Structures are given as C-alpha cells and as structure tokens.
Amino acid sequence: MLKRLKEPFQYAKPFDGKMAESKDQMAGGGHARSKPRAKNMSGTLKKMWNYLFEYKGKLAAVIIMVVLSSALSLLGPYLAGTAIDHFLINRDSGFAVFLIGMAIVYVFHSLTMWLQSIWMIAISQKTVYRMRVQLFEHLHKLPIPYFSKRQHGELMSRVTNDIENVSASLNSSVIQVFSSMLLLIGTVSVMLSLSPLLTLLTFLVVPLMVLGMKWITKQTGRLFKAQQRNLGDLNGYIEETLSGQRIVKAFSQERTVIAAFKMRNERIRVSGFWAQAISGFIPKLMNALNNLSFAIIAGIGAVFVLNDQITVGTIIIFAEYSRQFTRPLNDLANQWNTLLSAVAGAERVFDVLVEEEERADEGAAKELAEVKGSVIFDRVTFAYEGRASTISDVSFELTPGETIALVGPTGAGKTTLIQLLCRFYDPSSGRILIDGHDTRMIKRDNLRSHMAFVLQDPFLFEGTIHENIRYGKLDATDAEVEQAAKLANAHSFITRLKSGYSTVLKTDGSGISQGQKQLLAIARAILANPSILVLDEATSSIDTVTEIKIQEAMQRLMQGRTSFVIAHRLNTIQQADQIVVLQDGAIIEKGSHSQLLARQGFYSSLVNGQLKNGMLNETS
Ligand code: ADP
C-alpha cells in the first residue's frame, strides 16, 4: 500500500507545467502551419453572407462602386484609342473637351475605387467586431468540459488569428475578386466586339500564363507552407526555451539550445529564400508574357492597319486591354488563396459558435438569498467523458461552519469533488445538497456566488492589487478592500510596495512572491464573504514568515464558513473537523485526525511516512 502512496509523491515538477503549456500554444499556433481549407465551404459562405447582409445598404453601394470603377477602367483605354483615331489620324477638332472628359473619367475612377474600399473596410470591421464579441461571449458561456478538451492556444488563435484572417480578406480580397471577374468579363467583351481576330491572338498567351502560374503557385505553395511550419516550429522553440529558462540555465544547456535554435533558423532562411525567389518570379513571367502578347498585337495589328482593316486607335486599345486582361487574372490567382484561408478561418469561428452552451439552469431552479453552509454529498458517482469511473459512491455531511480536509494521492479525485460541488460537472448519480437543496435545482450563478476559492496558484489578472482584491466583490469600497487585505495579513506587504494598492500586477504574478499571491487570494475571498470556501493548499515551499501569515489568514477566513480544504499540511489537516481520505475516487477512510490515527490504516501510514517534512501530499 505504501508503494502505491509514494508513487505520486515522487513527481516534483517545477517547470513541467509551463513547458507543456508552451507546447500547447505551439500546437495552437500550428494552425498557421498548414494552409487550412474549409470543410463545408458553401455552408460557411452562407453564414458569412448572413453577417454581411446586415449591412446590405452599404454592401449595395460597394457593389455599385465596383461596377462603376470597372466600367470606368474599361472606358479609359477606349477613350485613349478613340482619341488617337480622331485627333491624331483624322485631325478632328474638340481635343480640349475630350481631354477634360478623359480627366473626369480618371478622377471618377479613383473616386469610385476609394469609396468602395472605404465602405468595404467599414463593413468588414463591423462584421469582425461582431464576430469577436459573439465568439468571446460564447466562449464564456461554454461549459468547463469544452475547455478541458481543448488547448487554450488553439482557442485563442480562433479569436485572434482566424478572425484577423476574415477581416483581412473582407477588407480587400472580396472586392478584388469581384472586380477582377467584372474586369475580365468586360475586357473580353469589348475586345471581342472590336476585333474577334485580335482577341484570339491576345488569347494565345493565356495557356502559357495559366500553366506558368499553376506551376509557380504549386511550388511556392509548398515552400510557403514549409516556411510557415518552420516559423511555427521556431516560435514554439523560442517560447519553450524562454519559459523554461531556469531549467536551461540550471542544466547548463545554453549551447545546445542555441545550436538547436540556429538549425531551426537556418531552415527558415532556406525555405524563405526559395519561397520568395520563386514567387518573385510571378510578376516577371507575367510581364514577359504580356510583352509577348503586345508584340503579337503590334506586329499583326500593323499588317491589319496597312491593309486598312483596322485603325491605329483600335490597336492601342487592344494593347492596353491585353495588359488589363492579364491583371485581373493575376489578382484572381493571388487573392484566391487568401480568400480560401479566410473562409476556413470563418469556419473555425463558426465551429465554436455552434458549440452548445453550458446547459441552462433547470426551469424550476431557484436562487438562494442566503446559504448557511450545510453540505451533503449523497452517494455521488461521476465519470469524465470517455472514462470508466472517477468518483464512486462518495458520501459525507458537513454542518455549517465545519471544515473538511480532502486527503489522498494525486489523481484520487479531490479536485473533481470540488468541480462537482460548484457544478462545473454534475454527478452521474447521487446528489449534492446545500442547505438541503439539490445543487441541480440552484441557479449556477447563484450557487457559485455563495462560494469562494483560494487555489494553489492563485490567478491574478493584469491590473492593480486593489482591482485584483476587489474581484471578490465588485462594488466593494476602498475601505472594504483595505479591511480585507488587513484580515488576510496582506496589508503590510502591500503598503511596503512603492505604489501600494495601485501596484500593477502582471497575469503571471511576477513582481510579488508566491506567498504574497496567496495572501491576495485570501483577501479576495474574505471580501467575497462566502458561506462555502474551497482552499487548495499550496505545496510549493514558502518562507516561514509568510507561511505563518498564510496559515493565520486562512484560519481567519475559515472562521464560521463551511470549508473544503485540499490539504497538504499536517497542521491544517489536524485542525479539520472531518478528514476524508480518497483513493481512486472512493472514500477509504473518514473521521477526525485522532480517530484515523487510531485506525492504523492508510491515513496513519501516510502521516507516519510524511511527518518528517510536515507535508502529506506532494501534489494534487
Ligand atoms: P486530484 O485532485 O486528487 O489529484 P483529480 O480530481 O484531478 O485528482 O483527478 C481524478 C482523476 O480524474 C484522475 O485520474 C485524472 O486523470 C482524471 N481527470 C481529471 N480531470 C479530468 C478531465 N477533465 N477529463 C478526464 N479525466 C480527468
């Protein structure tokens, strides 16, 4: 039995958590590694359309502007060609008026281009603003199991990267693809109406263009993908080594780390070089083929002119159109990929939005104005999705104000019991009663408002110490915050800080010690003034002075409240009214410290084995 018990205690893991986390984020960033493709293209496009349709007035205006600008850009070369025939060849009068007309055409062309882009940007920003709000709100309504199944980095990348992808492509790609298509159709129609034969000659280069583009995009696609993958790899590596800096230094691994970094960096350089070099070839190829097409038109066109089959102006129009005609082709090829990845991004956003929210409270669920704090676990059984059994047949009763210490090796189910208590999960059978009410019949918000948590590694938000404490009761006055800090033994260390209560804390809590973080968490809980308290004792070593302060503050906090303590310190456990010893999700022993010692069972061997360092469980 002792062997079983000792196992979990052997895993001292100072940095493992962080290293694992950074890998999560790497994987999250991994979304950039391969070009995403939408699984349900038409469905996603339909949903996107619904978003855009909210702004139908503006959208119609954009479409009108795109049509106008396409028409005007077709008109420009046509007018130039006509001018040559009229004023250069035929020497007609009215050149000045014509020039003004042309100037107006070009000015209007710029104006319509500018308006369409400004309006589309407005639409796209409003759309992604709404998407971001909806996604963020929805994420906060999703049940806890959703998050435990996914990596945070991956979810974050949906709120940031994916939405940004959608935004970028709505800003420009949508208009470009639409106007490119219009231009293409317009140009070809006008060309055909002017001279079907010359049109056909212009088209001679098209197969070459398409083949060339296809080859290049295939190569660059592969290379860009490799570059993204290498970049993701490097990012992950940098993140990992930076967050594990202490380990790197402690094991003198700097050189190995730098060598591994150089190798990754080199991979990016090589793939980056080829990707850029080959993709940079696209405009050159297009230019060459354009010139070829121009030469064909000029050469054969000249023969037609000499035979009086066509005017010089028409040749000029053709030359210009053949240039215009390759541009939309080029743009379409360029924008297509961006558009596809934006649709894929949108799909990932919609995937989250269709996830089922935390189940609504039962219709008859009520709110308890006051909770005295009696808690009954009545034959509670529970299993995480896909697992056999995590908690089996757990029963105990607490009268208001009592303290229960949960003891047991890692994985015994202590955290799970707490998660059931605050209804992150519901038992598969059995009941949890608070003041005689089944927790399933109490509204979740209300239930949680009667509880407060002081966790091992308290979560601090980026903000001042004052704001962090006030999180326990948002409408607390400054005096109340200070009072809570005093009761939590935190006031003296806070006032010693240069900016006192206004000291800004970072999310990772850097700047204050682990013990001080605990004191702030206790202050927060005192301010919340809950009837039920959950304490997860810190296992990390804290200096003796702070330790005493924490113990004292905890005792004060627990006074008169029903408390669940995931206990590691013998001292805390001894003072508990009840001790529940868990193993593999079942209660194996239950009673007070002296009762359990007298039993000479699991608990007593645990105490005897671990008494030397005063800690019962290494981790939980
Ligand atoms: P303790 O807090 O005593 O260390 P836990 O309650 O965290 O134990 O875990 C009990 C068991 O449930 C463990 O075997 C653990 O691997 C498993 N478990 C914990 N969380 C989840 C989860 N979200 N999904 C699946 N299994 C889980």
XYZ file of C-alpha atoms and ligand atoms in Angstrom:
647
model
C 0.000 0.000 0.000
C 2.808 2.341 0.874
C 4.333 1.784 -2.521
C 1.136 2.985 -4.174
C 1.083 6.002 -1.973
C 4.613 7.002 -2.603
C 4.355 6.984 -6.342
C 2.646 10.308 -6.746
C 4.982 11.989 -4.322
C 7.961 11.351 -6.499
C 6.930 13.742 -9.207
C 8.492 17.013 -8.255
C 7.821 19.084 -11.342
C 8.899 22.676 -11.071
C 8.623 23.640 -14.726
C 6.837 20.790 -16.411
C 3.548 22.581 -16.390
C 4.917 25.590 -18.151
C 6.807 23.606 -20.709
C 3.680 21.665 -21.513
C 1.693 24.858 -21.777
C 4.070 26.357 -24.272
C 3.776 23.244 -26.354
C 0.024 23.705 -26.287
C 0.431 27.153 -27.643
C 2.777 25.864 -30.265
C 0.167 23.470 -31.347
C -2.326 26.297 -31.246
C -0.123 28.348 -33.493
C 0.139 25.214 -35.562
C -2.982 26.344 -37.292
C -0.682 28.535 -39.361
C 1.422 25.558 -40.258
C -0.680 24.131 -42.996
C -2.963 26.090 -45.199
C -6.405 25.497 -43.734
C -9.247 24.581 -46.024
C -12.914 24.862 -45.163
C -14.712 21.566 -44.721
C -18.090 22.970 -45.533
C -17.413 25.759 -47.981
C -20.968 26.530 -49.060
C -22.354 26.415 -45.520
C -19.645 28.742 -44.272
C -20.094 31.133 -47.171
C -23.797 31.240 -46.453
C -23.155 32.133 -42.825
C -20.638 34.781 -43.855
C -23.183 36.183 -46.243
C -25.707 36.440 -43.390
C -23.206 38.516 -41.455
C -22.517 40.788 -44.406
C -26.191 41.078 -45.237
C -26.681 43.035 -42.010
C -25.091 45.894 -43.905
C -26.985 45.403 -47.130
C -27.324 49.119 -47.867
C -23.618 49.729 -47.708
C -22.912 46.472 -49.479
C -25.143 47.528 -52.373
C -23.255 50.819 -52.523
C -19.954 48.920 -52.658
C -21.231 46.727 -55.481
C -22.366 49.784 -57.436
C -18.950 51.362 -56.934
C -17.173 48.206 -58.080
C -19.307 48.045 -61.220
C -18.700 51.755 -61.889
C -14.967 51.557 -61.318
C -14.688 48.510 -63.553
C -16.645 50.281 -66.296
C -14.533 53.413 -65.934
C -11.304 51.481 -66.093
C -12.545 49.901 -69.331
C -13.542 53.298 -70.652
C -10.079 54.867 -70.139
C -8.136 52.935 -72.791
C -11.123 53.005 -75.108
C -11.159 56.801 -74.998
C -7.388 56.962 -75.486
C -7.615 54.791 -78.603
C -10.528 56.761 -79.977
C -8.598 59.988 -79.373
C -5.717 58.746 -81.477
C -8.004 57.922 -84.383
C -9.908 61.214 -84.175
C -7.299 63.744 -83.244
C -4.031 62.248 -84.425
C -5.049 60.433 -87.594
C -8.187 62.311 -88.703
C -7.136 65.647 -87.147
C -10.657 66.319 -85.807
C -11.340 69.348 -83.575
C -12.522 69.342 -79.939
C -9.397 67.865 -78.405
C -9.590 70.107 -75.304
C -13.119 68.990 -74.466
C -12.053 65.426 -74.960
C -9.101 65.845 -72.639
C -11.368 67.252 -69.901
C -13.714 64.309 -70.450
C -10.829 61.871 -70.019
C -9.606 63.634 -66.904
C -13.109 63.357 -65.434
C -13.197 59.636 -66.240
C -9.891 59.037 -64.434
C -10.845 61.190 -61.451
C -14.147 59.353 -61.105
C -12.367 56.073 -61.451
C -10.125 56.921 -58.476
C -13.101 58.191 -56.511
C -15.116 55.006 -57.026
C -12.075 52.897 -56.114
C -11.563 54.870 -52.937
C -15.226 54.759 -51.917
C -15.562 51.021 -52.490
C -12.531 50.298 -50.409
C -13.502 52.647 -47.559
C -17.041 51.257 -47.386
C -15.878 47.683 -47.577
C -13.372 48.271 -44.791
C -16.179 49.734 -42.682
C -18.363 46.687 -43.365
C -15.560 44.257 -42.658
C -14.505 45.946 -39.425
C -18.090 45.991 -38.171
C -18.521 42.355 -39.144
C -15.396 41.123 -37.405
C -16.191 43.313 -34.412
C -19.499 41.487 -34.083
C -17.856 38.126 -34.649
C -15.245 38.828 -31.994
C -17.861 39.878 -29.433
C -20.059 36.888 -30.219
C -17.162 34.481 -30.058
C -15.832 35.878 -26.796
C -19.288 35.927 -25.203
C -19.962 32.430 -26.404
C -16.646 31.128 -25.098
C -17.675 32.377 -21.679
C -20.958 30.508 -21.856
C -19.396 27.187 -22.804
C -19.223 24.511 -20.151
C -15.915 23.702 -18.463
C -15.619 20.259 -20.158
C -15.314 22.072 -23.501
C -12.166 23.802 -22.293
C -10.632 20.794 -20.680
C -10.812 19.009 -24.022
C -9.031 21.781 -25.915
C -5.795 23.659 -25.868
C -6.006 27.277 -24.830
C -3.579 28.386 -27.505
C -5.796 26.845 -30.135
C -8.910 28.606 -28.885
C -7.045 31.885 -28.619
C -5.901 31.550 -32.170
C -9.553 31.421 -33.228
C -10.372 34.699 -31.509
C -7.263 36.384 -32.860
C -5.709 34.798 -35.987
C -8.797 33.378 -37.599
C -10.889 36.474 -37.132
C -7.997 38.586 -38.367
C -7.835 36.395 -41.470
C -11.504 37.001 -42.104
C -11.039 40.714 -41.573
C -8.046 40.993 -43.914
C -9.736 39.186 -46.707
C -13.038 41.017 -46.334
C -11.105 44.270 -46.468
C -9.572 43.679 -49.837
C -9.876 40.218 -51.322
C -13.634 40.188 -51.688
C -13.653 43.414 -53.677
C -10.636 42.369 -55.689
C -12.051 39.027 -56.648
C -15.365 40.582 -57.599
C -13.895 43.474 -59.561
C -11.323 41.206 -61.218
C -14.094 39.000 -62.512
C -16.058 42.009 -63.762
C -12.986 43.465 -65.428
C -12.173 40.179 -67.059
C -15.658 39.768 -68.469
C -15.825 43.438 -69.502
C -12.433 43.466 -71.177
C -13.041 40.291 -73.133
C -16.475 41.503 -74.279
C -15.160 44.842 -75.527
C -12.191 43.173 -77.199
C -14.446 40.697 -78.955
C -16.727 43.455 -80.185
C -13.766 45.413 -81.588
C -11.941 42.579 -83.325
C -12.549 38.896 -82.754
C -9.352 38.016 -84.603
C -7.065 40.218 -82.498
C -8.849 38.937 -79.389
C -7.989 35.427 -80.397
C -4.355 36.440 -80.918
C -4.248 38.036 -77.488
C -5.532 34.804 -76.017
C -2.615 32.891 -77.485
C -0.549 33.643 -74.422
C -3.277 32.642 -71.951
C -2.493 28.912 -71.822
C 1.164 29.758 -71.226
C 0.130 32.144 -68.475
C -2.152 29.647 -66.778
C 0.401 26.856 -66.960
C 3.181 29.100 -65.684
C 1.066 30.404 -62.815
C -0.054 26.928 -61.892
C 3.483 25.658 -61.743
C 4.729 28.605 -59.724
C 1.856 28.605 -57.216
C 2.304 24.902 -56.695
C 5.971 25.348 -55.928
C 5.546 28.447 -53.810
C 2.536 26.958 -52.005
C 4.720 24.087 -50.884
C 7.562 26.390 -49.959
C 5.397 28.892 -48.106
C 3.822 26.044 -46.198
C 7.265 24.810 -45.242
C 8.225 28.317 -44.227
C 5.120 28.659 -42.041
C 5.816 25.308 -40.490
C 9.426 26.206 -39.817
C 8.367 29.551 -38.400
C 5.814 27.886 -36.115
C 8.483 25.469 -35.029
C 10.908 28.280 -34.256
C 8.261 30.258 -32.364
C 7.394 27.242 -30.282
C 11.051 26.607 -29.593
C 11.710 30.187 -28.525
C 8.661 30.168 -26.267
C 9.632 26.852 -24.740
C 13.214 27.815 -24.039
C 12.274 31.212 -22.673
C 9.644 29.866 -20.318
C 11.967 27.061 -19.307
C 14.892 29.459 -18.962
C 15.637 28.423 -15.409
C 15.862 24.777 -16.364
C 18.070 25.620 -19.351
C 20.451 27.548 -17.107
C 20.288 25.073 -14.264
C 21.374 22.270 -16.572
C 23.856 24.462 -18.490
C 22.078 23.739 -21.733
C 22.571 27.189 -23.272
C 24.861 25.953 -26.038
C 22.639 23.062 -27.037
C 19.655 25.378 -27.053
C 21.427 27.949 -29.221
C 22.616 25.261 -31.635
C 19.089 23.887 -31.954
C 17.821 27.422 -32.484
C 20.387 28.032 -35.243
C 19.322 24.867 -37.003
C 15.693 25.968 -36.999
C 16.616 29.480 -38.022
C 18.627 28.102 -40.939
C 15.646 26.064 -42.103
C 13.557 29.242 -42.212
C 16.272 31.038 -44.145
C 16.445 28.342 -46.821
C 12.714 27.849 -47.257
C 12.163 31.622 -47.033
C 14.737 32.255 -49.755
C 13.212 29.813 -52.215
C 9.640 30.804 -51.453
C 10.411 34.478 -52.042
C 12.660 33.849 -55.010
C 10.159 31.718 -56.881
C 7.120 33.790 -56.017
C 9.035 36.902 -57.050
C 9.224 35.298 -60.469
C 5.437 35.599 -60.999
C 5.371 39.294 -61.982
C 8.425 38.793 -64.208
C 6.765 35.932 -66.041
C 3.542 37.868 -66.404
C 5.450 40.831 -67.717
C 7.299 38.743 -70.278
C 4.095 37.106 -71.493
C 2.412 40.491 -71.587
C 5.176 41.850 -73.731
C 4.887 38.836 -75.970
C 1.181 39.411 -76.367
C 1.859 43.099 -77.022
C 4.381 42.196 -79.732
C 1.905 39.849 -81.399
C -0.819 42.500 -81.365
C 1.522 45.238 -82.567
C 3.043 43.101 -85.329
C -0.117 41.560 -86.707
C -2.120 44.710 -85.942
C 0.314 46.753 -88.051
C -0.369 44.488 -91.009
C -4.118 44.992 -90.487
C -3.676 48.760 -90.307
C -1.667 48.803 -93.508
C -4.450 46.811 -95.157
C -6.966 49.292 -93.724
C -8.699 46.504 -91.837
C -8.353 48.240 -88.500
C -7.484 51.679 -87.111
C -4.337 52.603 -85.160
C -6.565 53.592 -82.248
C -8.012 50.108 -82.067
C -4.506 48.649 -81.873
C -3.743 50.990 -78.976
C -6.983 49.982 -77.251
C -6.105 46.337 -77.699
C -2.582 46.747 -76.430
C -3.904 48.425 -73.308
C -6.731 45.908 -72.810
C -4.404 42.959 -73.190
C -2.494 44.413 -70.257
C -5.707 44.961 -68.291
C -6.847 41.500 -69.101
C -3.843 39.793 -67.514
C -4.051 41.907 -64.374
C -7.372 40.511 -63.144
C -6.116 37.014 -63.915
C -3.102 37.740 -61.789
C -5.178 39.258 -58.990
C -7.595 36.344 -59.008
C -4.749 33.884 -58.615
C -3.231 35.967 -55.832
C -6.412 36.556 -53.884
C -7.930 33.129 -54.235
C -5.750 31.521 -51.595
C -6.287 34.350 -49.142
C -9.996 34.037 -49.669
C -9.955 30.286 -49.120
C -7.998 30.574 -45.905
C -10.357 33.294 -44.701
C -13.318 31.006 -45.321
C -11.511 28.286 -43.396
C -10.860 30.776 -40.587
C -14.504 31.771 -40.542
C -15.463 28.114 -40.370
C -13.299 27.628 -37.290
C -15.032 30.598 -35.685
C -18.484 29.271 -36.567
C -17.496 25.847 -35.226
C -17.110 27.389 -31.780
C -20.292 29.405 -32.128
C -22.390 26.303 -32.724
C -20.983 24.537 -29.657
C -23.657 24.004 -27.089
C -23.595 26.473 -24.228
C -23.483 25.378 -20.615
C -26.817 23.703 -20.093
C -29.367 26.226 -18.977
C -30.498 26.017 -15.389
C -33.495 23.799 -14.796
C -36.723 25.698 -15.281
C -37.541 25.309 -11.613
C -34.011 26.259 -10.474
C -34.100 28.795 -7.706
C -31.841 31.373 -6.150
C -30.857 31.100 -2.538
C -30.670 34.507 -0.904
C -28.712 33.142 1.991
C -26.723 29.972 2.488
C -25.941 28.680 5.957
C -23.450 26.188 4.627
C -24.638 22.677 5.298
C -23.283 20.441 2.542
C -24.227 16.834 1.880
C -22.621 14.577 -0.702
C -25.122 11.772 -1.048
C -23.769 8.690 -2.863
C -22.136 10.810 -5.552
C -20.753 8.975 -8.570
C -19.181 10.614 -11.572
C -17.023 9.821 -14.593
C -15.354 12.186 -17.051
C -16.382 11.668 -20.639
C -14.779 8.559 -22.018
C -13.527 7.344 -18.657
C -14.779 4.462 -16.612
C -15.242 5.993 -13.197
C -13.608 8.887 -11.425
C -15.720 9.324 -8.312
C -17.581 6.370 -6.925
C -20.221 6.449 -4.270
C -18.866 9.339 -2.212
C -20.953 10.402 0.790
C -20.274 12.805 3.645
C -22.102 15.512 5.547
C -20.961 18.898 6.749
C -22.827 21.129 9.153
C -22.482 24.896 8.645
C -19.032 26.159 9.618
C -17.351 22.764 9.572
C -14.055 22.139 7.822
C -13.420 19.052 5.772
C -9.918 18.086 4.699
C -9.663 16.100 1.482
C -6.579 13.931 1.526
C -5.275 11.457 -0.986
C -2.637 10.909 -3.639
C -2.598 12.718 -6.971
C -5.468 11.606 -9.157
C -7.538 10.433 -6.196
C -10.388 12.763 -7.192
C -10.068 15.689 -4.766
C -10.264 18.362 -7.468
C -13.101 16.533 -9.152
C -15.159 16.628 -5.934
C -14.739 20.404 -5.838
C -15.681 20.713 -9.503
C -18.853 18.766 -8.747
C -19.576 20.993 -5.779
C -19.508 24.142 -7.899
C -21.267 22.377 -10.768
C -18.591 22.533 -13.420
C -19.805 18.992 -13.831
C -22.896 17.244 -12.475
C -22.826 13.823 -10.803
C -23.969 10.914 -12.945
C -25.776 9.560 -9.942
C -26.301 10.696 -6.384
C -26.927 14.232 -5.152
C -25.124 17.153 -3.635
C -27.270 19.145 -1.245
C -26.580 22.638 0.007
C -28.791 23.707 2.908
C -30.999 20.796 1.894
C -31.374 21.913 -1.742
C -30.128 19.702 -4.561
C -27.431 21.806 -6.298
C -29.003 20.976 -9.652
C -32.023 22.966 -8.547
C -29.995 26.044 -7.659
C -29.065 28.500 -10.377
C -25.371 28.092 -11.186
C -24.543 31.790 -10.824
C -26.290 31.928 -7.521
C -24.650 28.740 -6.290
C -21.174 29.969 -7.194
C -21.835 33.372 -5.643
C -22.029 31.661 -2.261
C -18.580 30.128 -2.709
C -15.039 31.427 -2.854
C -11.840 29.732 -3.909
C -8.257 30.110 -2.829
C -6.252 27.975 -5.193
C -2.667 26.743 -5.097
C -1.551 29.073 -7.784
C -3.969 31.963 -7.431
C -4.941 33.581 -10.673
C -4.176 37.264 -10.801
C -5.413 39.492 -13.564
C -3.361 42.205 -15.138
C -4.377 45.191 -13.043
C -3.673 46.852 -9.739
C -3.577 44.993 -6.434
C -6.675 46.926 -5.470
C -8.566 45.692 -8.543
C -7.377 42.157 -8.004
C -8.714 42.037 -4.462
C -11.938 43.782 -5.432
C -12.611 40.984 -7.891
C -14.162 39.189 -4.914
C -16.860 41.860 -4.624
C -17.004 44.313 -7.463
C -18.888 47.013 -5.570
C -16.570 46.983 -2.552
C -15.396 50.355 -1.265
C -11.705 51.191 -0.852
C -12.095 50.820 2.897
C -13.591 47.343 2.498
C -10.736 46.289 0.211
C -8.201 47.525 2.740
C -10.024 45.842 5.596
C -9.997 42.528 3.719
C -6.295 42.928 2.990
C -5.657 43.562 6.687
C -7.568 40.445 7.706
C -5.619 38.498 5.098
C -2.296 39.723 6.520
C -1.612 41.300 3.138
C -1.905 44.960 4.086
C 1.613 45.321 5.454
C 3.378 43.910 2.393
C 1.135 45.915 0.058
C 1.887 49.195 1.794
C 5.606 48.436 1.615
C 5.378 48.302 -2.194
C 6.294 51.567 -3.900
C 2.833 52.138 -5.386
C 0.951 50.356 -2.586
C -2.537 49.232 -3.621
C -2.005 50.788 -7.050
C 0.880 48.459 -7.879
C 0.121 46.901 -11.237
C 0.360 43.122 -11.337
C 1.042 41.049 -14.413
C -1.035 37.978 -15.236
C 1.868 35.735 -14.328
C 2.040 37.486 -10.963
C 5.661 38.457 -11.457
C 6.762 41.134 -9.033
C 5.319 39.527 -5.922
C 6.115 36.219 -4.310
C 4.058 33.061 -4.407
C 3.167 33.523 -0.744
C 2.055 37.105 -1.333
C -0.117 35.937 -4.207
C -1.807 33.562 -1.770
C -2.408 36.373 0.676
C -4.073 38.422 -2.071
C -6.252 35.451 -2.967
C -7.254 35.135 0.674
C -8.082 38.854 0.805
C -10.195 38.417 -2.300
C -12.073 35.536 -0.671
C -12.563 37.436 2.582
C -14.078 40.295 0.623
C -16.401 37.919 -1.216
C -17.627 36.755 2.186
C -18.921 33.366 1.016
C -20.654 30.724 3.104
C -18.673 27.945 1.480
C -14.973 28.084 0.985
C -12.612 25.990 -1.097
C -8.942 26.064 -0.240
C -6.311 24.290 -2.216
C -3.250 24.459 -0.080
C -0.012 25.431 -1.773
C 2.553 22.693 -1.991
C 5.409 24.931 -3.003
C 7.720 25.941 -0.249
C 7.032 29.381 1.089
C 9.267 31.179 3.557
C 8.369 30.529 7.165
C 7.234 34.065 7.987
C 4.833 34.227 5.049
C 3.745 30.679 5.761
C 2.696 31.646 9.269
C 0.868 34.672 7.891
C -0.966 32.495 5.370
C -1.960 29.938 7.988
C -3.223 32.682 10.264
C -5.158 34.405 7.467
C -6.632 31.101 6.328
C -7.835 30.320 9.833
C -9.457 33.729 9.993
C -11.053 33.197 6.605
C -12.382 29.756 7.515
C -13.940 31.010 10.716
C -17.690 30.374 10.587
C -17.645 29.116 6.997
C -18.049 25.624 5.653
C -14.632 24.881 4.221
C -13.271 22.294 1.839
C -9.530 22.069 2.092
C -7.420 20.075 -0.312
C -4.862 19.727 2.367
C -1.184 19.026 2.227
C -0.034 20.299 5.576
C -0.465 18.129 8.581
C -1.168 21.187 10.641
C -4.220 22.127 8.558
C -5.472 18.583 8.437
C -5.229 18.129 12.193
C -7.464 21.137 12.726
C -10.163 19.940 10.314
C -13.439 18.672 11.768
C -13.501 15.804 9.303
C -10.865 14.152 7.205
C -11.858 12.275 4.096
C -9.180 10.060 2.623
C -9.709 9.337 -1.043
C -8.116 6.808 -3.275
C -9.087 6.109 -6.872
C -12.211 8.214 -6.442
C -13.582 6.376 -3.430
C -13.530 7.234 0.249
C -11.331 4.743 2.005
C -11.246 6.386 5.424
C -13.261 9.084 7.119
C -13.060 10.641 10.580
C -11.090 13.062 12.709
C -7.308 13.073 12.929
C -7.213 11.123 16.177
C -9.869 8.646 15.008
C -7.976 7.960 11.812
C -4.652 7.596 13.556
C -6.215 5.119 15.923
C -7.365 3.039 12.976
C -3.773 2.401 11.989
C -4.773 2.343 8.333
C -3.983 4.275 5.199
C -4.077 7.689 6.846
C -1.883 6.739 9.726
C 0.756 5.235 7.430
C 0.531 8.355 5.312
C 1.063 10.571 8.331
C 3.889 8.462 9.681
C 5.578 8.323 6.302
C 5.350 12.023 5.615
C 5.543 13.503 9.055
C 9.180 14.419 8.673
C 8.554 17.284 6.292
C 5.090 18.167 7.528
C 3.586 17.709 4.070
C 1.120 14.998 3.298
C 0.672 15.158 -0.420
C 3.340 16.333 -2.753
C 0.961 17.471 -5.448
C -2.683 17.343 -6.160
P -6.722 15.023 -7.541
O -7.267 16.407 -7.425
O -6.979 14.194 -6.341
O -5.271 14.978 -7.900
P -8.413 14.838 -9.840
O -9.783 15.051 -9.309
O -7.759 15.990 -10.509
O -7.478 14.259 -8.708
O -8.430 13.635 -10.865
C -9.090 12.419 -10.637
C -8.978 11.559 -11.889
O -9.718 12.147 -12.948
C -7.553 11.436 -12.388
O -7.376 10.116 -12.821
C -7.488 12.394 -13.532
O -6.580 11.933 -14.513
C -8.904 12.372 -14.056
N -9.289 13.686 -14.647
C -9.162 14.894 -14.062
N -9.650 15.865 -14.876
C -10.096 15.231 -16.000
C -10.722 15.677 -17.209
N -11.001 16.963 -17.438
N -11.028 14.766 -18.139
C -10.761 13.450 -17.927
N -10.189 12.969 -16.812
C -9.852 13.838 -15.853
